[in-house]
Amino acid sequence: MYYIGIDLGGTNIAVGLVSEEGKIIAKKSVKTNSQRPFKEILKDMADCVIDLLKEQNVSLDDIVSIGIGTPGSVDSEHGILVYANNFKEKENIKMREIIQSYIDKPVYMTNDANAAALGEVVAGAAKGYKNVVVITLGTGVGGGVIINGQLYEGQYSAGAELGHIMLIHDGEQCSCGRKGCWEAYASATALIRQTKKAMEEHPDSYMNKIATLDNVSGRTAFIAAKNGDAAGQAVVDKYIQYISEGLVDIINIFRPEILIIGGGICNEGEYLLKPIREFLRKHSYGGSRHPEQKLAVAALGNDAGIIGAAFLGKKANEK
Amino acid sequence: MYYIGIDLGGTNIAVGLVSEEGKIIAKKSVKTNSQRPFKEILKDMADCVIDLLKEQNVSLDDIVSIGIGTPGSVDSEHGILVYANNFKEKENIKMREIIQSYIDKPVYMTNDANAAALGEVVAGAAKGYKNVVVITLGTGVGGGVIINGQLYEGQYSAGAELGHIMLIHDGEQCSCGRKGCWEAYASATALIRQTKKAMEEHPDSYMNKIATLDNVSGRTAFIAAKNGDAAGQAVVDKYIQYISEGLVDIINIFRPEILIIGGGICNEGEYLLKPIREFLRKHSYGGSRHPEQKLAVAALGNDAGIIGAAFLGKKANEK
């Protein structure tokens, strides 16, 4: 038997045929075109599933369930996308019902951060662990929590919003309406803002040689720092501290068997991880009285969302 | 069959005989005398259990297990008190082994905040709920997390240290070594510190009429506020904001079915709870898109720790 996993993104809908072992057998994708009615998006999603099955000569009878990871707030129990900022239609999309009108299979849903977290547990950097937290440093700071091998989503699937813990009281405005959330300091978006500010304050810095304010990326400050630029180094040091402070909170709350961080910034590898590990060791509750927190980088990239979504059905049957 | 629950405090060891339904049949206590060797403390603990059983005409054969809630860091798996600041002997006390040398029964352990949280779920304000967070505002800010009806303790039982999430970056020194933890702002200890500071800054305030710097309590600012004192009101408003900000973090992380707060300060009732509810409604992730977070005050007082400790054995058998 197989599982269908769907990663609904702002740009692409990625569909995967996933084995019982969590391996992607085949993938197919179509454009999301997010600024059209959801009925059209979901019709294309269903067609993409059907096309993929045809191409792979797999019958619908061999599919256990369909799982969808989507941006936004999800009511997993009722299969509803409660709210998603980045789509034209933003509220109360009955995804399960609409997909099932095209394909008569059980449909499971969760948000994209949860799906990616579950994927890393099923087949990625957290494989074999039962209590895991996955933090994704991207446009925002996403979180996924696995407890006893199952996704923990909280009431109305509204928990695990780990980017929205407070880091700096009355600090930067966060997109969630609150001020000073971790996300407003540790996301790639925040890093770019911090880099731009430093470029304006230090016009002679190496950052201004390799980028303009229009094309700053999450790498700009890191490249400058590695080239001995003091202003770039200061941005990197502060950004790593912001990441680490939030991770200390996560450790004090969950003390997971393994903590996974993902997002493009993780390509910095040990240059990023080493100072984070030192910070966690020093500041986590109990300090060095406990063994060091296991920390690793997400291993599956975009595939995590597909595999995690696919396994929503398998996990539901294990409950 | 019965369960023994023991609440080890800095002053008293409280032992309870607890029914299958989570009712305390009888209690007995002895002084802790925390500044003596643990061997003596644990001998008195075992004797107190045996005396209570004799008084109640209950045979050891009718006891399933013994559970202990203790201050400090606990390694539940190995039955070891890893570290406890307030005792003369502070490290690596093999509690289970020592207790079992006196009474040959299964012995379970957890820290006191976890035990109290479990007690509230078994028989108190969170009875009937499966996903619950209990926050105790006392000398520190203690946390207990129940997920799917079971205590969540994290690796090495080192999670659920909910008082040690950051509230104010680089803020007040916390006892854990970090700066700016929630506990350093929202504990009763912090409230007393905040009240003293306001009394010094506002020598004419009503607070200075009802207390001196030597005998300020957690009630001083509340009494002054209720008597129309502006300085007292400012302390109360700020303290309630500190509590609420941390609770928003807890909601964004867990979105529990019900959130319980305990500690002496909760005697303020709706005077405390109403502004907290309004704050949570406004600042929790998703705002009013989700139904209001259920919030209640702990119902069992000190009995929660006894009942929760007793049920450690019952819960372990349900796993």
PDB file of C-alpha atoms in Angstrom, chain B residues 27-272:
ATOM      1  CA  LYS B  27      -2.970  11.889  55.417  1.00  0.00           C
ATOM      2  CA  LYS B  28      -0.040  12.028  57.796  1.00  0.00           C
ATOM      3  CA  SER B  29       2.983  14.285  57.915  1.00  0.00           C
ATOM      4  CA  VAL B  30       6.384  14.609  59.556  1.00  0.00           C
ATOM      5  CA  LYS B  31       8.947  17.393  59.566  1.00  0.00           C
ATOM      6  CA  THR B  32      11.457  17.341  56.727  1.00  0.00           C
ATOM      7  CA  ASN B  33      14.375  18.937  58.547  1.00  0.00           C
ATOM      8  CA  SER B  34      16.018  19.469  55.203  1.00  0.00           C
ATOM      9  CA  GLN B  35      19.477  20.211  56.579  1.00  0.00           C
ATOM     10  CA  ARG B  36      20.230  16.609  57.572  1.00  0.00           C
ATOM     11  CA  PRO B  37      21.450  13.636  55.531  1.00  0.00           C
ATOM     12  CA  PHE B  38      18.912  12.325  53.005  1.00  0.00           C
ATOM     13  CA  LYS B  39      19.148   8.848  54.464  1.00  0.00           C
ATOM     14  CA  GLU B  40      17.469  10.149  57.608  1.00  0.00           C
ATOM     15  CA  ILE B  41      14.829  12.100  55.684  1.00  0.00           C
ATOM     16  CA  LEU B  42      13.954   9.028  53.621  1.00  0.00           C
ATOM     17  CA  LYS B  43      13.861   6.770  56.686  1.00  0.00           C
ATOM     18  CA  ASP B  44      11.326   9.128  58.292  1.00  0.00           C
ATOM     19  CA  MET B  45       9.394   9.157  55.021  1.00  0.00           C
ATOM     20  CA  ALA B  46       9.196   5.352  54.958  1.00  0.00           C
ATOM     21  CA  ASP B  47       8.246   5.214  58.654  1.00  0.00           C
ATOM     22  CA  CYS B  48       5.490   7.749  58.044  1.00  0.00           C
ATOM     23  CA  VAL B  49       4.092   5.545  55.254  1.00  0.00           C
ATOM     24  CA  ILE B  50       4.168   2.459  57.490  1.00  0.00           C
ATOM     25  CA  ASP B  51       2.568   4.334  60.417  1.00  0.00           C
ATOM     26  CA  LEU B  52      -0.207   5.690  58.187  1.00  0.00           C
ATOM     27  CA  LEU B  53      -0.991   2.209  56.856  1.00  0.00           C
ATOM     28  CA  LYS B  54      -1.125   0.820  60.411  1.00  0.00           C
ATOM     29  CA  GLU B  55      -3.445   3.618  61.539  1.00  0.00           C
ATOM     30  CA  GLN B  56      -5.739   2.935  58.595  1.00  0.00           C
ATOM     31  CA  ASN B  57      -5.605  -0.836  58.977  1.00  0.00           C
ATOM     32  CA  VAL B  58      -4.389  -1.172  55.398  1.00  0.00           C
ATOM     33  CA  SER B  59      -1.946  -3.930  54.547  1.00  0.00           C
ATOM     34  CA  LEU B  60       1.078  -3.342  52.317  1.00  0.00           C
ATOM     35  CA  ASP B  61      -0.439  -6.019  50.062  1.00  0.00           C
ATOM     36  CA  ASP B  62      -3.223  -3.567  49.241  1.00  0.00           C
ATOM     37  CA  ILE B  63      -0.754  -0.910  48.048  1.00  0.00           C
ATOM     38  CA  VAL B  64       0.081  -0.842  44.340  1.00  0.00           C
ATOM     39  CA  SER B  65       2.945   1.635  44.460  1.00  0.00           C
ATOM     40  CA  ILE B  66       4.522   4.627  46.134  1.00  0.00           C
ATOM     41  CA  GLY B  67       4.926   7.947  44.334  1.00  0.00           C
ATOM     42  CA  ILE B  68       7.070  10.886  45.409  1.00  0.00           C
ATOM     43  CA  GLY B  69       6.892  14.492  44.296  1.00  0.00           C
ATOM     44  CA  THR B  70      10.051  16.324  45.253  1.00  0.00           C
ATOM     45  CA  PRO B  71      11.570  19.753  44.655  1.00  0.00           C
ATOM     46  CA  GLY B  72      14.520  19.846  42.303  1.00  0.00           C
ATOM     47  CA  SER B  73      15.621  18.037  39.161  1.00  0.00           C
ATOM     48  CA  VAL B  74      14.495  14.434  39.060  1.00  0.00           C
ATOM     49  CA  ASP B  75      15.598  11.540  36.896  1.00  0.00           C
ATOM     50  CA  SER B  76      12.235   9.749  36.907  1.00  0.00           C
ATOM     51  CA  GLU B  77      13.463   6.805  34.902  1.00  0.00           C
ATOM     52  CA  HIS B  78      16.176   5.894  37.401  1.00  0.00           C
ATOM     53  CA  GLY B  79      14.428   7.186  40.522  1.00  0.00           C
ATOM     54  CA  ILE B  80      17.156   9.663  41.360  1.00  0.00           C
ATOM     55  CA  LEU B  81      16.951  13.194  42.750  1.00  0.00           C
ATOM     56  CA  VAL B  82      19.598  14.722  40.503  1.00  0.00           C
ATOM     57  CA  TYR B  83      19.791  18.124  42.125  1.00  0.00           C
ATOM     58  CA  ALA B  84      17.836  19.967  44.806  1.00  0.00           C
ATOM     59  CA  ASN B  85      19.011  23.351  45.888  1.00  0.00           C
ATOM     60  CA  ASN B  86      17.153  23.527  49.208  1.00  0.00           C
ATOM     61  CA  PHE B  87      18.522  20.418  50.877  1.00  0.00           C
ATOM     62  CA  LYS B  88      21.803  19.894  52.681  1.00  0.00           C
ATOM     63  CA  GLU B  89      22.580  16.945  50.440  1.00  0.00           C
ATOM     64  CA  LYS B  90      21.955  18.344  46.992  1.00  0.00           C
ATOM     65  CA  GLU B  91      23.016  15.830  44.375  1.00  0.00           C
ATOM     66  CA  ASN B  92      22.311  12.361  43.056  1.00  0.00           C
ATOM     67  CA  ILE B  93      20.142  10.994  45.843  1.00  0.00           C
ATOM     68  CA  LYS B  94      19.037   7.457  44.955  1.00  0.00           C
ATOM     69  CA  MET B  95      15.583   7.940  46.450  1.00  0.00           C
ATOM     70  CA  ARG B  96      13.905   4.925  44.872  1.00  0.00           C
ATOM     71  CA  GLU B  97      16.630   2.547  45.969  1.00  0.00           C
ATOM     72  CA  ILE B  98      16.673   3.895  49.525  1.00  0.00           C
ATOM     73  CA  ILE B  99      12.869   3.855  49.931  1.00  0.00           C
ATOM     74  CA  GLN B 100      12.721   0.332  48.517  1.00  0.00           C
ATOM     75  CA  SER B 101      15.269  -0.797  51.096  1.00  0.00           C
ATOM     76  CA  TYR B 102      12.553  -0.017  53.672  1.00  0.00           C
ATOM     77  CA  ILE B 103       9.384  -0.846  51.701  1.00  0.00           C
ATOM     78  CA  ASP B 104       9.434  -3.365  48.896  1.00  0.00           C
ATOM     79  CA  LYS B 105       7.043  -1.695  46.441  1.00  0.00           C
ATOM     80  CA  PRO B 106       7.409   0.017  43.047  1.00  0.00           C
ATOM     81  CA  VAL B 107       8.526   3.603  43.661  1.00  0.00           C
ATOM     82  CA  TYR B 108       7.852   6.400  41.148  1.00  0.00           C
ATOM     83  CA  MET B 109       9.178   9.941  41.261  1.00  0.00           C
ATOM     84  CA  THR B 110       8.705  13.284  39.604  1.00  0.00           C
ATOM     85  CA  ASN B 111       9.275  16.878  40.578  1.00  0.00           C
ATOM     86  CA  ASP B 112       6.709  18.651  42.736  1.00  0.00           C
ATOM     87  CA  ALA B 113       5.316  20.873  39.960  1.00  0.00           C
ATOM     88  CA  ASN B 114       4.669  17.826  37.767  1.00  0.00           C
ATOM     89  CA  ALA B 115       3.033  15.949  40.634  1.00  0.00           C
ATOM     90  CA  ALA B 116       0.737  18.877  41.400  1.00  0.00           C
ATOM     91  CA  ALA B 117      -0.195  19.183  37.714  1.00  0.00           C
ATOM     92  CA  LEU B 118      -1.065  15.500  37.498  1.00  0.00           C
ATOM     93  CA  GLY B 119      -3.113  15.805  40.693  1.00  0.00           C
ATOM     94  CA  GLU B 120      -5.219  18.594  39.193  1.00  0.00           C
ATOM     95  CA  VAL B 121      -5.847  16.407  36.126  1.00  0.00           C
ATOM     96  CA  VAL B 122      -6.731  13.339  38.200  1.00  0.00           C
ATOM     97  CA  ALA B 123      -9.065  14.979  40.677  1.00  0.00           C
ATOM     98  CA  GLY B 124      -8.944  18.766  40.445  1.00  0.00           C
ATOM     99  CA  ALA B 125      -9.604  21.712  38.163  1.00  0.00           C
ATOM    100  CA  ALA B 126      -8.511  19.827  35.016  1.00  0.00           C
ATOM    101  CA  LYS B 127     -10.366  16.590  35.711  1.00  0.00           C
ATOM    102  CA  GLY B 128     -11.549  14.990  32.490  1.00  0.00           C
ATOM    103  CA  TYR B 129      -9.071  16.814  30.247  1.00  0.00           C
ATOM    104  CA  LYS B 130      -6.214  15.101  28.431  1.00  0.00           C
ATOM    105  CA  ASN B 131      -4.016  18.017  27.293  1.00  0.00           C
ATOM    106  CA  VAL B 132      -3.375  20.380  30.162  1.00  0.00           C
ATOM    107  CA  VAL B 133      -0.755  22.834  31.349  1.00  0.00           C
ATOM    108  CA  VAL B 134      -0.570  23.807  35.021  1.00  0.00           C
ATOM    109  CA  ILE B 135       1.400  26.897  36.038  1.00  0.00           C
ATOM    110  CA  THR B 136       2.126  27.499  39.721  1.00  0.00           C
ATOM    111  CA  LEU B 137       3.018  31.037  40.725  1.00  0.00           C
ATOM    112  CA  GLY B 138       4.927  30.573  43.969  1.00  0.00           C
ATOM    113  CA  THR B 139       8.488  31.122  45.142  1.00  0.00           C
ATOM    114  CA  GLY B 140       9.271  30.332  41.521  1.00  0.00           C
ATOM    115  CA  VAL B 141       7.081  29.677  38.491  1.00  0.00           C
ATOM    116  CA  GLY B 142       6.514  25.947  38.208  1.00  0.00           C
ATOM    117  CA  GLY B 143       5.075  24.120  35.260  1.00  0.00           C
ATOM    118  CA  GLY B 144       3.489  20.765  34.603  1.00  0.00           C
ATOM    119  CA  VAL B 145       2.504  19.457  31.194  1.00  0.00           C
ATOM    120  CA  ILE B 146      -0.005  16.667  30.585  1.00  0.00           C
ATOM    121  CA  ILE B 147      -0.254  15.357  27.048  1.00  0.00           C
ATOM    122  CA  ASN B 148      -2.709  12.653  26.121  1.00  0.00           C
ATOM    123  CA  GLY B 149      -3.397  12.082  29.820  1.00  0.00           C
ATOM    124  CA  GLN B 150       0.244  11.445  30.707  1.00  0.00           C
ATOM    125  CA  LEU B 151       2.882  13.694  32.278  1.00  0.00           C
ATOM    126  CA  TYR B 152       5.314  15.025  29.697  1.00  0.00           C
ATOM    127  CA  GLU B 153       8.702  15.362  31.372  1.00  0.00           C
ATOM    128  CA  GLY B 154      11.133  15.420  28.451  1.00  0.00           C
ATOM    129  CA  GLN B 155      14.509  13.727  28.141  1.00  0.00           C
ATOM    130  CA  TYR B 156      16.174  13.086  31.554  1.00  0.00           C
ATOM    131  CA  SER B 157      12.876  14.477  32.992  1.00  0.00           C
ATOM    132  CA  ALA B 158      14.450  17.866  32.291  1.00  0.00           C
ATOM    133  CA  GLY B 159      11.634  19.477  30.308  1.00  0.00           C
ATOM    134  CA  ALA B 160       8.530  21.351  31.443  1.00  0.00           C
ATOM    135  CA  GLU B 161      10.698  23.985  33.126  1.00  0.00           C
ATOM    136  CA  LEU B 162       8.083  26.478  32.032  1.00  0.00           C
ATOM    137  CA  GLY B 163       9.209  29.243  34.385  1.00  0.00           C
ATOM    138  CA  HIS B 164      12.463  29.395  32.484  1.00  0.00           C
ATOM    139  CA  ILE B 165      11.297  30.781  29.170  1.00  0.00           C
ATOM    140  CA  MET B 166      12.576  34.236  28.376  1.00  0.00           C
ATOM    141  CA  LEU B 167      10.283  37.145  29.031  1.00  0.00           C
ATOM    142  CA  ILE B 168      12.643  40.096  28.955  1.00  0.00           C
ATOM    143  CA  HIS B 169      15.902  39.858  27.054  1.00  0.00           C
ATOM    144  CA  ASP B 170      18.855  40.618  29.305  1.00  0.00           C
ATOM    145  CA  GLY B 171      16.407  41.304  32.134  1.00  0.00           C
ATOM    146  CA  GLU B 172      16.366  40.400  35.844  1.00  0.00           C
ATOM    147  CA  GLN B 173      18.808  37.728  36.972  1.00  0.00           C
ATOM    148  CA  CYS B 174      17.015  34.383  37.384  1.00  0.00           C
ATOM    149  CA  SER B 175      18.017  31.723  39.901  1.00  0.00           C
ATOM    150  CA  CYS B 176      18.686  29.360  36.978  1.00  0.00           C
ATOM    151  CA  GLY B 177      21.615  31.453  35.808  1.00  0.00           C
ATOM    152  CA  ARG B 178      19.836  32.974  32.827  1.00  0.00           C
ATOM    153  CA  LYS B 179      18.615  36.556  32.706  1.00  0.00           C
ATOM    154  CA  GLY B 180      15.033  37.627  32.074  1.00  0.00           C
ATOM    155  CA  CYS B 181      13.178  34.349  32.680  1.00  0.00           C
ATOM    156  CA  TRP B 182       9.404  34.479  33.186  1.00  0.00           C
ATOM    157  CA  GLU B 183       9.963  33.249  36.757  1.00  0.00           C
ATOM    158  CA  ALA B 184      12.012  36.370  37.527  1.00  0.00           C
ATOM    159  CA  TYR B 185       8.915  38.515  36.789  1.00  0.00           C
ATOM    160  CA  ALA B 186       5.817  36.431  37.497  1.00  0.00           C
ATOM    161  CA  SER B 187       6.681  34.502  40.681  1.00  0.00           C
ATOM    162  CA  ALA B 188       5.385  35.656  44.066  1.00  0.00           C
ATOM    163  CA  THR B 189       9.028  36.397  44.894  1.00  0.00           C
ATOM    164  CA  ALA B 190       9.167  38.759  41.922  1.00  0.00           C
ATOM    165  CA  LEU B 191       5.884  40.418  42.890  1.00  0.00           C
ATOM    166  CA  ILE B 192       7.281  41.136  46.346  1.00  0.00           C
ATOM    167  CA  ARG B 193      10.438  42.604  44.789  1.00  0.00           C
ATOM    168  CA  GLN B 194       8.320  44.769  42.466  1.00  0.00           C
ATOM    169  CA  THR B 195       6.136  45.888  45.389  1.00  0.00           C
ATOM    170  CA  LYS B 196       9.159  46.880  47.502  1.00  0.00           C
ATOM    171  CA  LYS B 197      10.596  48.892  44.645  1.00  0.00           C
ATOM    172  CA  ALA B 198       7.315  50.787  44.222  1.00  0.00           C
ATOM    173  CA  MET B 199       7.121  51.407  47.982  1.00  0.00           C
ATOM    174  CA  GLU B 200      10.559  53.001  47.893  1.00  0.00           C
ATOM    175  CA  GLU B 201       9.680  55.090  44.856  1.00  0.00           C
ATOM    176  CA  HIS B 202       6.299  56.151  46.266  1.00  0.00           C
ATOM    177  CA  PRO B 203       6.773  56.647  50.035  1.00  0.00           C
ATOM    178  CA  ASP B 204       3.265  58.141  50.346  1.00  0.00           C
ATOM    179  CA  SER B 205       1.543  55.149  48.762  1.00  0.00           C
ATOM    180  CA  TYR B 206      -1.052  53.103  50.623  1.00  0.00           C
ATOM    181  CA  MET B 207       1.352  50.160  50.383  1.00  0.00           C
ATOM    182  CA  ASN B 208       3.618  51.905  52.910  1.00  0.00           C
ATOM    183  CA  LYS B 209       0.681  52.288  55.283  1.00  0.00           C
ATOM    184  CA  ILE B 210      -0.145  48.590  55.365  1.00  0.00           C
ATOM    185  CA  ALA B 211       3.356  47.122  55.185  1.00  0.00           C
ATOM    186  CA  THR B 212       6.996  47.847  55.790  1.00  0.00           C
ATOM    187  CA  LEU B 213       9.808  46.711  53.508  1.00  0.00           C
ATOM    188  CA  ASP B 214      10.387  43.887  55.985  1.00  0.00           C
ATOM    189  CA  ASN B 215       6.922  42.351  55.787  1.00  0.00           C
ATOM    190  CA  VAL B 216       5.694  42.937  52.249  1.00  0.00           C
ATOM    191  CA  SER B 217       3.659  40.026  50.941  1.00  0.00           C
ATOM    192  CA  GLY B 218       2.199  39.041  47.605  1.00  0.00           C
ATOM    193  CA  ARG B 219      -1.052  40.662  48.779  1.00  0.00           C
ATOM    194  CA  THR B 220       0.322  44.134  49.628  1.00  0.00           C
ATOM    195  CA  ALA B 221       0.033  45.688  46.162  1.00  0.00           C
ATOM    196  CA  PHE B 222      -3.346  44.035  45.550  1.00  0.00           C
ATOM    197  CA  ILE B 223      -4.807  45.443  48.788  1.00  0.00           C
ATOM    198  CA  ALA B 224      -3.458  48.904  47.972  1.00  0.00           C
ATOM    199  CA  ALA B 225      -4.848  48.752  44.430  1.00  0.00           C
ATOM    200  CA  LYS B 226      -8.279  47.787  45.693  1.00  0.00           C
ATOM    201  CA  ASN B 227      -8.100  50.830  47.987  1.00  0.00           C
ATOM    202  CA  GLY B 228      -7.555  53.169  45.055  1.00  0.00           C
ATOM    203  CA  ASP B 229      -3.781  53.521  45.413  1.00  0.00           C
ATOM    204  CA  ALA B 230      -2.264  54.459  42.060  1.00  0.00           C
ATOM    205  CA  ALA B 231       1.222  53.093  42.804  1.00  0.00           C
ATOM    206  CA  GLY B 232      -0.245  49.805  44.014  1.00  0.00           C
ATOM    207  CA  GLN B 233      -2.452  49.618  40.942  1.00  0.00           C
ATOM    208  CA  ALA B 234       0.586  50.148  38.711  1.00  0.00           C
ATOM    209  CA  VAL B 235       2.395  47.235  40.408  1.00  0.00           C
ATOM    210  CA  VAL B 236      -0.655  44.999  39.999  1.00  0.00           C
ATOM    211  CA  ASP B 237      -1.209  45.966  36.355  1.00  0.00           C
ATOM    212  CA  LYS B 238       2.418  45.327  35.453  1.00  0.00           C
ATOM    213  CA  TYR B 239       2.524  42.019  37.372  1.00  0.00           C
ATOM    214  CA  ILE B 240      -0.638  40.809  35.660  1.00  0.00           C
ATOM    215  CA  GLN B 241       0.936  41.744  32.335  1.00  0.00           C
ATOM    216  CA  TYR B 242       4.052  39.694  33.189  1.00  0.00           C
ATOM    217  CA  ILE B 243       1.920  36.676  34.072  1.00  0.00           C
ATOM    218  CA  SER B 244      -0.169  37.098  30.936  1.00  0.00           C
ATOM    219  CA  GLU B 245       2.761  37.492  28.530  1.00  0.00           C
ATOM    220  CA  GLY B 246       4.177  34.166  29.678  1.00  0.00           C
ATOM    221  CA  LEU B 247       0.762  32.525  29.473  1.00  0.00           C
ATOM    222  CA  VAL B 248       0.482  33.696  25.856  1.00  0.00           C
ATOM    223  CA  ASP B 249       3.753  31.858  25.170  1.00  0.00           C
ATOM    224  CA  ILE B 250       2.335  28.753  26.851  1.00  0.00           C
ATOM    225  CA  ILE B 251      -0.843  28.965  24.760  1.00  0.00           C
ATOM    226  CA  ASN B 252       1.067  29.495  21.517  1.00  0.00           C
ATOM    227  CA  ILE B 253       3.210  26.463  22.327  1.00  0.00           C
ATOM    228  CA  PHE B 254       0.653  24.031  23.735  1.00  0.00           C
ATOM    229  CA  ARG B 255      -2.863  25.410  23.157  1.00  0.00           C
ATOM    230  CA  PRO B 256      -4.015  23.118  25.968  1.00  0.00           C
ATOM    231  CA  GLU B 257      -7.654  22.132  26.399  1.00  0.00           C
ATOM    232  CA  ILE B 258      -7.462  23.907  29.721  1.00  0.00           C
ATOM    233  CA  LEU B 259      -4.796  26.056  31.337  1.00  0.00           C
ATOM    234  CA  ILE B 260      -4.634  25.964  35.138  1.00  0.00           C
ATOM    235  CA  ILE B 261      -2.910  28.520  37.328  1.00  0.00           C
ATOM    236  CA  GLY B 262      -2.142  27.920  40.973  1.00  0.00           C
ATOM    237  CA  GLY B 263      -0.335  29.531  43.891  1.00  0.00           C
ATOM    238  CA  GLY B 264      -1.450  31.852  46.683  1.00  0.00           C
ATOM    239  CA  ILE B 265      -1.930  34.759  44.293  1.00  0.00           C
ATOM    240  CA  CYS B 266      -4.883  32.928  42.751  1.00  0.00           C
ATOM    241  CA  ASN B 267      -6.895  33.754  45.860  1.00  0.00           C
ATOM    242  CA  GLU B 268      -7.384  37.130  44.148  1.00  0.00           C
ATOM    243  CA  GLY B 269      -9.908  35.286  41.953  1.00  0.00           C
ATOM    244  CA  GLU B 270     -11.623  37.203  39.159  1.00  0.00           C
ATOM    245  CA  TYR B 271      -9.744  40.382  40.096  1.00  0.00           C
ATOM    246  CA  LEU B 272      -6.682  38.560  38.718  1.00  0.00           C
TER     247      LEU B 272
END
